[in-house]
XYZ file of C-alpha atoms in Angstrom:
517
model
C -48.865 -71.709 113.516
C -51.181 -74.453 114.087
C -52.683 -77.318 112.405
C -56.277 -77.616 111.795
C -57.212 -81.059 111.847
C -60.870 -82.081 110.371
C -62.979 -84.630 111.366
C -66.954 -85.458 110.354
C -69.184 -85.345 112.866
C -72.168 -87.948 112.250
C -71.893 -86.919 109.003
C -73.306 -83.320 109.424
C -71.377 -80.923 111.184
C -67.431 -80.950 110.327
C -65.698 -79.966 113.297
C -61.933 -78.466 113.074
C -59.792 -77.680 116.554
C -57.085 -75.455 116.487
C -54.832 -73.477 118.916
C -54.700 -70.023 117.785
C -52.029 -68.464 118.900
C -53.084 -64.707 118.559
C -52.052 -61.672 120.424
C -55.278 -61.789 121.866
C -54.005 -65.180 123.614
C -57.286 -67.615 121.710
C -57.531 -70.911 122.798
C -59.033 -74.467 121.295
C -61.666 -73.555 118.054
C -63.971 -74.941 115.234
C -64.928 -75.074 112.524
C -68.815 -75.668 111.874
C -70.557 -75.641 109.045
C -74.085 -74.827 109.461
C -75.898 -75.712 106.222
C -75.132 -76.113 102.313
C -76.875 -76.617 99.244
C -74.856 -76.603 95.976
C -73.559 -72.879 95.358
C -73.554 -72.246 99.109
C -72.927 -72.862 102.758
C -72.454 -71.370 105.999
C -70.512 -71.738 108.615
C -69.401 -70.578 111.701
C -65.516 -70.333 113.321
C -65.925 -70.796 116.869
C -63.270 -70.257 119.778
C -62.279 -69.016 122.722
C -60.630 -65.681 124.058
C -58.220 -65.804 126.927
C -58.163 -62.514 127.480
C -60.399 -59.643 125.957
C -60.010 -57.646 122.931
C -61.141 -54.505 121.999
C -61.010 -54.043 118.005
C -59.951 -57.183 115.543
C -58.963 -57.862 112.191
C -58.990 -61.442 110.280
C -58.147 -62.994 106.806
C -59.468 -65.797 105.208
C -57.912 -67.320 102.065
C -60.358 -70.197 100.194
C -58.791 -73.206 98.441
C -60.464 -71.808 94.685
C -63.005 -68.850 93.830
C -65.950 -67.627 95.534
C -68.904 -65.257 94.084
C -69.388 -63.799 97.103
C -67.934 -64.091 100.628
C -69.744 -62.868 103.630
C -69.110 -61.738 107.383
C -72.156 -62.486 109.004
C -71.014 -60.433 112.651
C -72.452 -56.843 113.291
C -70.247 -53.932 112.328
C -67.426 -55.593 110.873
C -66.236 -54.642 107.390
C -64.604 -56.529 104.151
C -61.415 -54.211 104.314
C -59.773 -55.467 100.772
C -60.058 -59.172 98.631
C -57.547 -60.505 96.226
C -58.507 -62.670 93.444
C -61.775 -63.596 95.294
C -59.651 -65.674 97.319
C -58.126 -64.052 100.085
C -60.499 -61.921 102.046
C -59.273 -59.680 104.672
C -62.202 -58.413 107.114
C -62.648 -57.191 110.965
C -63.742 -54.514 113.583
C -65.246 -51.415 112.785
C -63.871 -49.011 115.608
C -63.923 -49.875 119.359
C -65.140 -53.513 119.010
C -65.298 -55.476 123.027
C -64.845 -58.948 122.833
C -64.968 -60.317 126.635
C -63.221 -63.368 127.481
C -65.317 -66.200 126.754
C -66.794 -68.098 123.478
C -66.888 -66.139 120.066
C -67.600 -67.116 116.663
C -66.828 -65.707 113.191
C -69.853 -66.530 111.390
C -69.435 -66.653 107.659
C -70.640 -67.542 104.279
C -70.113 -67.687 101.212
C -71.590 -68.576 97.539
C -69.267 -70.247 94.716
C -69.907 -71.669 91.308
C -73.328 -74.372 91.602
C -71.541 -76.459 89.107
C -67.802 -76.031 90.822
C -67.061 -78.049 94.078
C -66.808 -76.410 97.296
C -64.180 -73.804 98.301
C -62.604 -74.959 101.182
C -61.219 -72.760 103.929
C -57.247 -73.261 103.110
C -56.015 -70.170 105.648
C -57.311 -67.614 108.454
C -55.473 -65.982 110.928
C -56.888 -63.888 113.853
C -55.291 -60.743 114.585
C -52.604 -61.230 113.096
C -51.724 -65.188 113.852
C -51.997 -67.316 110.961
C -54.084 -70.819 111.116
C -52.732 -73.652 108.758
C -56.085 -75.011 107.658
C -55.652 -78.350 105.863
C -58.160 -80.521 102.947
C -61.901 -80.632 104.272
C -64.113 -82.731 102.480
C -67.497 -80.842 101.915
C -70.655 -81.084 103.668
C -73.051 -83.133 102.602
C -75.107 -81.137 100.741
C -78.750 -80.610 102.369
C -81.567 -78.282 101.887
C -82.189 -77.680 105.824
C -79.545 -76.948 108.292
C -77.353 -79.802 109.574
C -78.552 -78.921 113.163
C -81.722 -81.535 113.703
C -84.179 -80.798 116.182
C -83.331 -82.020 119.486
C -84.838 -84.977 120.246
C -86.791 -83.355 122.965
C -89.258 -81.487 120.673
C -88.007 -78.558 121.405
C -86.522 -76.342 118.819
C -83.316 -74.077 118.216
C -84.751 -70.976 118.896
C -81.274 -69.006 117.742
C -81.087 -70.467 114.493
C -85.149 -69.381 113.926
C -84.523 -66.068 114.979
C -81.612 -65.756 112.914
C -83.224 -67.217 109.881
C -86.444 -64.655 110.370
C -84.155 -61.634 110.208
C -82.524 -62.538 107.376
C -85.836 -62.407 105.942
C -85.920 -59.026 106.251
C -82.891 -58.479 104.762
C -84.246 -60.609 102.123
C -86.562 -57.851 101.784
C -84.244 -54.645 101.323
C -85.209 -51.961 99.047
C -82.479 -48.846 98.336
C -78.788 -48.881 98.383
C -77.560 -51.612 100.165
C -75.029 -51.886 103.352
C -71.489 -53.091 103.136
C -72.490 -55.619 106.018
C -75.305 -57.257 103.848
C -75.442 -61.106 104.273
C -77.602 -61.569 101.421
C -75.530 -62.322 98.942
C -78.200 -62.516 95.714
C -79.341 -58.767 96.355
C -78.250 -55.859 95.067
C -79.058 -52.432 94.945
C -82.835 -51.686 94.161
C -84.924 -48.627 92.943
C -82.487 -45.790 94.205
C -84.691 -43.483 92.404
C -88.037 -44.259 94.308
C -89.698 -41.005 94.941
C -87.673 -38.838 92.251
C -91.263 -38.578 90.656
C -92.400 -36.055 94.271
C -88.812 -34.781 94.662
C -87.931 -36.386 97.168
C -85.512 -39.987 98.428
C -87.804 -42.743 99.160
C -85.617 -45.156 98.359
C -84.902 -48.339 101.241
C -87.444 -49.314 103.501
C -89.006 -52.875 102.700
C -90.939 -54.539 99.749
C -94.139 -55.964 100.681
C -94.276 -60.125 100.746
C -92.826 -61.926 97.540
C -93.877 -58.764 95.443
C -92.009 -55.034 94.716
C -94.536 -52.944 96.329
C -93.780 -50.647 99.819
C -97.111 -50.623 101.326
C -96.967 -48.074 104.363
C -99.841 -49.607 106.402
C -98.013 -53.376 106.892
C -94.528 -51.408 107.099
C -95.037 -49.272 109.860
C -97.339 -52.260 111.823
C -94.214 -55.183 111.326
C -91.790 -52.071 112.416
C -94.142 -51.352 115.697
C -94.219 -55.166 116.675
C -90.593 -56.256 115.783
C -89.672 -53.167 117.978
C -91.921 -53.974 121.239
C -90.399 -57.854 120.532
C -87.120 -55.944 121.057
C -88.347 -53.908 124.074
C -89.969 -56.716 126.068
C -88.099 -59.758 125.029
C -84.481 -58.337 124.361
C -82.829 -60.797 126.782
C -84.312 -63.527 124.114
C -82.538 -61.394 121.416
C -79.226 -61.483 123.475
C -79.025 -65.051 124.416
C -79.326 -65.903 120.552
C -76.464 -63.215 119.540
C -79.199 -61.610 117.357
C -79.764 -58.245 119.050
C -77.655 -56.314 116.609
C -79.363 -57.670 113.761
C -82.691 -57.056 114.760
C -81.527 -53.623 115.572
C -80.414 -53.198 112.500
C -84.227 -54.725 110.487
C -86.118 -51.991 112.518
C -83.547 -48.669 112.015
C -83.493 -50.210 108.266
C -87.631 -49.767 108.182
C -87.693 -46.152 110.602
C -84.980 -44.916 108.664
C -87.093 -44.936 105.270
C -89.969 -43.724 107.803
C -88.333 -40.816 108.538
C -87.961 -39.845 104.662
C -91.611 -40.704 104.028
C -92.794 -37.828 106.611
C -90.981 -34.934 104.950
C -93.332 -32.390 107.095
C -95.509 -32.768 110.082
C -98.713 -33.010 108.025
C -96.918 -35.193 105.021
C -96.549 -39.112 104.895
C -95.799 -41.263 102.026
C -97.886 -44.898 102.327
C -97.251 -46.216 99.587
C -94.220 -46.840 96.316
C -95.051 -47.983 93.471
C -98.732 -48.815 91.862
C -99.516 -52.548 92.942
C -101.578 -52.759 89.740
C -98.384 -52.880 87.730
C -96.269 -54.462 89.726
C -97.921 -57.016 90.078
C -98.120 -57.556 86.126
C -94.393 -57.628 85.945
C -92.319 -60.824 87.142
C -88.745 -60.203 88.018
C -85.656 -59.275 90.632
C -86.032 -55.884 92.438
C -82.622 -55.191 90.544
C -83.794 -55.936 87.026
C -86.708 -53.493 87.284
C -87.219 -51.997 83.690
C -90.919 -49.972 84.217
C -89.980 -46.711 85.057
C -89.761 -44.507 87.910
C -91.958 -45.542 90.385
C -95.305 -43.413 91.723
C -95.889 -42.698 95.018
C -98.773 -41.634 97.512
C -99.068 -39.693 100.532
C -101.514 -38.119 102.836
C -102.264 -34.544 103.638
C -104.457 -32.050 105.684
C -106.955 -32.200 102.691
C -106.470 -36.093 102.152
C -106.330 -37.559 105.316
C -105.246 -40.935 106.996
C -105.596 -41.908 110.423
C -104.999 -45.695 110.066
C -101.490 -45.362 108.580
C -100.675 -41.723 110.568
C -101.070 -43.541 114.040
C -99.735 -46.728 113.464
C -96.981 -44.612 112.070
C -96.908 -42.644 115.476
C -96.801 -46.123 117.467
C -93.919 -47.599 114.894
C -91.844 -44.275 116.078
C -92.562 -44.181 119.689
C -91.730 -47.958 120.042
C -88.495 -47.046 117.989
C -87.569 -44.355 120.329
C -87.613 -47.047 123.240
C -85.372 -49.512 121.033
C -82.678 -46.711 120.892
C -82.953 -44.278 123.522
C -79.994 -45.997 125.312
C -78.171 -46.981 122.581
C -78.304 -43.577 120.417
C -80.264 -40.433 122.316
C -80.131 -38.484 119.439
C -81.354 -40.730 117.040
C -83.964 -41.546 119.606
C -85.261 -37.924 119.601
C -85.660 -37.849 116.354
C -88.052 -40.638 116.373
C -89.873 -39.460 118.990
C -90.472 -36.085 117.208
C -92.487 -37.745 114.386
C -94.536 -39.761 116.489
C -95.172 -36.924 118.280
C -96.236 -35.009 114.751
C -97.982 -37.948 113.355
C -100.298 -39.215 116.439
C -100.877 -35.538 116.330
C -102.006 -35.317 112.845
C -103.703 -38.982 113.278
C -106.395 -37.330 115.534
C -106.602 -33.983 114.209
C -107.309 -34.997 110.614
C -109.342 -37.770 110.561
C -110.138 -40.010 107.531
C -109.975 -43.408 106.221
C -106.312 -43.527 104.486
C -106.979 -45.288 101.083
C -109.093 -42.625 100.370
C -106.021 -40.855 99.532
C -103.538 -43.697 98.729
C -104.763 -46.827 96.234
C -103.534 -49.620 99.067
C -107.618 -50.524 98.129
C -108.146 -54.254 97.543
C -104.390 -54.813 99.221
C -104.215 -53.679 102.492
C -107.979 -52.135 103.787
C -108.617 -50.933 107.321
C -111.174 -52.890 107.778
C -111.226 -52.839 111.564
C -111.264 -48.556 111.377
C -108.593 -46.314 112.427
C -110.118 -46.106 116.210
C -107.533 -49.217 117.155
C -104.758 -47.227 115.902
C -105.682 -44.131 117.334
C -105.395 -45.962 120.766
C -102.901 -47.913 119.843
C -100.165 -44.879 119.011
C -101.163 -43.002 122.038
C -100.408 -46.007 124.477
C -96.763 -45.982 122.737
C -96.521 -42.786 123.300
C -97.540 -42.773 126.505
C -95.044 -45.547 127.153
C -92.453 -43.321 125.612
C -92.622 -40.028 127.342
C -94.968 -40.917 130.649
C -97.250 -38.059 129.801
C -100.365 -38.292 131.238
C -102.208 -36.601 127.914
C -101.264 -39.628 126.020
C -103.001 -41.746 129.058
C -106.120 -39.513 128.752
C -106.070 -39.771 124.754
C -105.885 -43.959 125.291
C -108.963 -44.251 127.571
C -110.955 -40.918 125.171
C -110.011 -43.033 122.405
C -110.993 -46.143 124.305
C -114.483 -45.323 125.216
C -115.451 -43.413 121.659
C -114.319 -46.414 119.457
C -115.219 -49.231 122.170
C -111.915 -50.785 122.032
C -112.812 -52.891 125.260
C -114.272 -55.572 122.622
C -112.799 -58.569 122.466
C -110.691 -59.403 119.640
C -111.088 -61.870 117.024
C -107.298 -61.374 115.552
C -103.651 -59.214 116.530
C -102.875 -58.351 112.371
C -101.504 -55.059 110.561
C -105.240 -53.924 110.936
C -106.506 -54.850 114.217
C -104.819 -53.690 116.836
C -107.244 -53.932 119.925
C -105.890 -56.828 121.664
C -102.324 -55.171 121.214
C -103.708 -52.520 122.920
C -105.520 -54.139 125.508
C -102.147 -56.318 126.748
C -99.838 -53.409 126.274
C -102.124 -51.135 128.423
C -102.290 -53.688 130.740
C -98.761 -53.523 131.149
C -98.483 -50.074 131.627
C -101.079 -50.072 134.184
C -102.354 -53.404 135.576
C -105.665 -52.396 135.210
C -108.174 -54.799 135.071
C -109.980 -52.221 132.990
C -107.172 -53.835 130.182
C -106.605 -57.168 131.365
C -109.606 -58.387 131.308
C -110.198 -58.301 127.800
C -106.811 -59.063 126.889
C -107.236 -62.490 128.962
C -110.605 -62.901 127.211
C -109.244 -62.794 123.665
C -106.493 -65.128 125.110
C -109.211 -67.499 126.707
C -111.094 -67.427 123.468
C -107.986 -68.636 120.819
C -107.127 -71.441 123.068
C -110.637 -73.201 123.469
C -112.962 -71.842 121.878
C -111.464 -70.583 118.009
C -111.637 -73.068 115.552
C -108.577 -75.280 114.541
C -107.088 -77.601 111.869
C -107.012 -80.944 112.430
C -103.399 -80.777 114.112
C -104.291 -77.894 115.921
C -103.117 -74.538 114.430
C -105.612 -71.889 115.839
C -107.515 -70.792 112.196
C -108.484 -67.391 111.653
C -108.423 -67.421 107.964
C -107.133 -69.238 104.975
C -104.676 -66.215 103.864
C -101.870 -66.239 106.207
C -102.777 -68.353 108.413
C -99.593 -69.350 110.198
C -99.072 -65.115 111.118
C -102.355 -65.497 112.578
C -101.632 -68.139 114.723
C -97.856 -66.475 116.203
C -99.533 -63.446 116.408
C -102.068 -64.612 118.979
C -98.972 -66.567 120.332
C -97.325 -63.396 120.850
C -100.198 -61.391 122.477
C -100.558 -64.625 125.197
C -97.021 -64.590 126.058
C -97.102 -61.012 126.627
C -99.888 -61.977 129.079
C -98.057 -64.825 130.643
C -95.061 -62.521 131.953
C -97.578 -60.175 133.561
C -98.362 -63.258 135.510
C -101.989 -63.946 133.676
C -102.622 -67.969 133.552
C -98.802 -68.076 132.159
C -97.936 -71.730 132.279
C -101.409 -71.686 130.242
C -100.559 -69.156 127.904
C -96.860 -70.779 127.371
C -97.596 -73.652 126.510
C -100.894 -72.378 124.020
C -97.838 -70.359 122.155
C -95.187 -72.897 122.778
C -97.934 -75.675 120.862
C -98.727 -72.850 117.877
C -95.217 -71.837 116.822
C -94.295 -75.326 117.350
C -97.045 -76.052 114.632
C -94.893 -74.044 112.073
C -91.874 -75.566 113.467
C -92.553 -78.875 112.439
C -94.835 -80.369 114.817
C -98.085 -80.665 112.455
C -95.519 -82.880 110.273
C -92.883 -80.297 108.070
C -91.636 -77.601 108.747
C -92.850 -73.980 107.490
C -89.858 -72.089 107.944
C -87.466 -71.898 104.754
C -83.846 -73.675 105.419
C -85.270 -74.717 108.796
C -86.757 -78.759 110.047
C -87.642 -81.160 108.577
C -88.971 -80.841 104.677
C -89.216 -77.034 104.582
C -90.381 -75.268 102.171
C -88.153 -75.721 98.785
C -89.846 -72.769 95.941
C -90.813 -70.002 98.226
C -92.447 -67.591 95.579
C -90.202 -64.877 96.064
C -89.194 -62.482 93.403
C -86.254 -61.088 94.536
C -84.888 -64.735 94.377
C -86.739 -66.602 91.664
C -83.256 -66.803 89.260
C -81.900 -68.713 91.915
């Protein structure tokens, strides 16, 4: 057994070393605490394995009570707690640590008026770890990790905090793994009015509402993030949680197309819930209505991007889990299928009206689900479809936006990809060309599309020119142009945008889920 001793690192970041003296043969850890406010911190036990492991259990015992303590490592599993003290927690199945750096990242949420619970005892497979008196953190509303000096930013920390968002989000019954310890279980009975389980999936913004048309668009760009910048993903330890946001969203996809000619855009009437003000759990209206489209009430906005949300999904998983991956690529087959069969403008069948419009048409999506496809299976029909789709709906345009709408300069750069044709390029590189000299900006420089939103605008376009930059188009250019506008949000126009993240972040997000808080 080993002592922990603490010490205070410039008054930020508490640092404990250790020997752990495991089976697994650990070496020197730590001990950091990543950020607190009063009710609840994180923090993260670091160390190192000597030799590798292949499945692991822990137990943490806290100095008083906690609300809620959670392991914030993918597929891991509370086993048992005692007292809400002593927490014992590890591996679920075959688990491969290498030799190397690992970290138990934790946290956990105790009484706002109550004084920290300190980490008293852990052990590690098996070893116990003689943890003595910390004194707390200082409490701060950002995390205790500054900036660097450099201007640049930790890009781990960001990702990490933007899929938590998402979790933030979570509608249905949630997982034993859920980090977010202020949600609960939400409208399990969404869909009972149709017969059918549409509960999960995500709520729309701050609000209660599952709005198809945004859903399957965020699922169809987090995936291609996945696709085309997983080693980004990797490097911040962050690839099993993102995994996890996108099979949360295609999951509830799934349920919402019950047949091939079937999908459900849309949960609950926005009209009402907007009129009511509360948690997802304290939801006292009813059952929830919901929408779909048919043969006889079309929607080729929402059935396409649905296609190109499944297709993308199907390249997320195909190595990780074939079958699941077939599945997915089933209903994007069905949907892009239905998409151009049935035509029609979608909230003609489902009241998304005055919320989410297509006001750009469903041509872009049309295009836009075939490319994934064609991505996905290397059929040259889909390839055909993309450049009949192409010329009908003149998709060779430039762009004024990348949003849950428009998807033309998507389709331009992915295309592009697929086929370094300048046919695609070109207007890809125009749109590019155009948002960094020519599209108005704010008086620090954030490219300005509109008022509403205006910071997804800007990463959006971001993302399109870095897609362009590692096909070798202009890419110090187009690095740097995205490197300056997520900067912007970072901090650089003077605060930071991102909740728990820079300097003076946002401190009332209007969120329902978490207004009590």
């Amino acid at each position: 057994m080993a002592k922990l001793n603490f010490s205070n690192m410039k008054g930020k970041i508490l640092s404990v070393t250790a020997l752990l003296l495991c089976c697994a043969s650990v070496s020197l850890g730590a001990v950091e605490y990543i950020r607190h406010s009063q009710g609840y911190y994180e923090a993260k036990l670091i160390f190192r394995l000597e030799a590798s492991v292949e499945q692991w259990t822990s137990r943490f015992q806290f100095e008083s009570t906690v609300q809620n303590f959670t392991v914030r490592v993918p597929n891991t599993q509370i086993f048992n707690a005692s007292n809400a003290i002593t927490y014992n927690f590890g591996s679920v199945g075959y688990f491969p640590i290498a030799v190397g750096e690992w970290a138990i990242d934790f946290s956990v949420a105790y009484q706002d008026t109550g004084s920290m619970p300190q980490l008293q005892l852990a052990s590690f497979n098996g070893r116990d770890l003689d943890t003595g008196y910390i004194a707390p953190p200082t409490t701060t509303a950002r995390p205790t990790k500054p900036p660097p000096s450099t201007g640049e930013h930790h890009y781990d920390e960001i990702i990490a905090l933007s899929l938590e968002f998402y979790e933030a989000q979570r509608s249905g019954k949630l997982p034993p793994n859920n980090r977010i310890w202020w949600r609960g279980d939400s409208f399990l009975d969404d869909g009972q009015l149709n017969g059918l389980d549409l509960s999960g999936g995500y709520t729309d913004a701050a609000d209660l509402v599952k709005f198809g048309f945004a859903l399957v668009s965020t699922t169809t760009v987090l995936n291609w993030g996945l696709i085309d910048f997983l080693p980004g993903y990797n490097s911040a330890n962050q690839t099993g949680y993102a995994e996890d946001a996108v099979k949360w969203a295609l999951d509830f996809l799934i349920k919402a197309h019950p047949t091939s000619h079937e999908f459900y855009g849309q949960v609950a009437d926005a009209d009402v819930d907007h009129a009511w003000w509360g948690r997802p759990e304290d939801w006292d209206q009813g059952l929830r209505e919901s929408w779909k489209i048919t043969r006889d009430k079309p929607g080729s906005e929402l059935a396409a991007e649905g296609a190109a949300a499944f297709a993308s999904g199907y390249l997320v998983f195909r190595n990780r889990n074939s079958s699941y991956a077939q599945e997915l690529l089933r209903h994007a087959r069905e949907l892009y299928s239905f998409a151009d069969e049935f035509r029609g403008d979608y909230t003609d069948a489902i009241p998304a009206e005055g919320f989410y419009d297509s006001w750009s048409g469903y041509g872009d999506e049309l295009g836009w689900a075939a490319a994934w496809l064609y991505r996905a299976t290397n059929e040259s029909k889909y390839l055909q479809d993309v450049n009949r789709h192409w010329t009908e709906f003149n998709l060779s345009r430039r762009a004024d936006k990348f949003s849950w709408d428009d998807k033309k300069a998507g389709l331009q750069v992915l295309m592009g990809k697929l086929t370094r044709e300048d046919k695609y390029l070109s207007p890809a590189t125009q749109f590019c060309d155009y948002m960094k000299n020519t599209q108005q900006r704010t008086p620090k420089g954030l490219v300005f599309i509109q008022e509403w939103g205006s910071l997804r605008h800007s990463a959006n376009i971001a993302f399109i020119c870095l897609n362009l930059a590692e096909l070798g188009v202009k890419s110090a250019e187009y690095r740097e142009f995205a490197k300056e506008q997520i900067h912007y949000a970072l901090g650089a126009g003077g605060r930071s945008y991102v909740v728990g993240y820079g300097e003076n972040p946002p401190q009332r997000p209007r969120h329902r889920a978490r207004f009590l808080f």
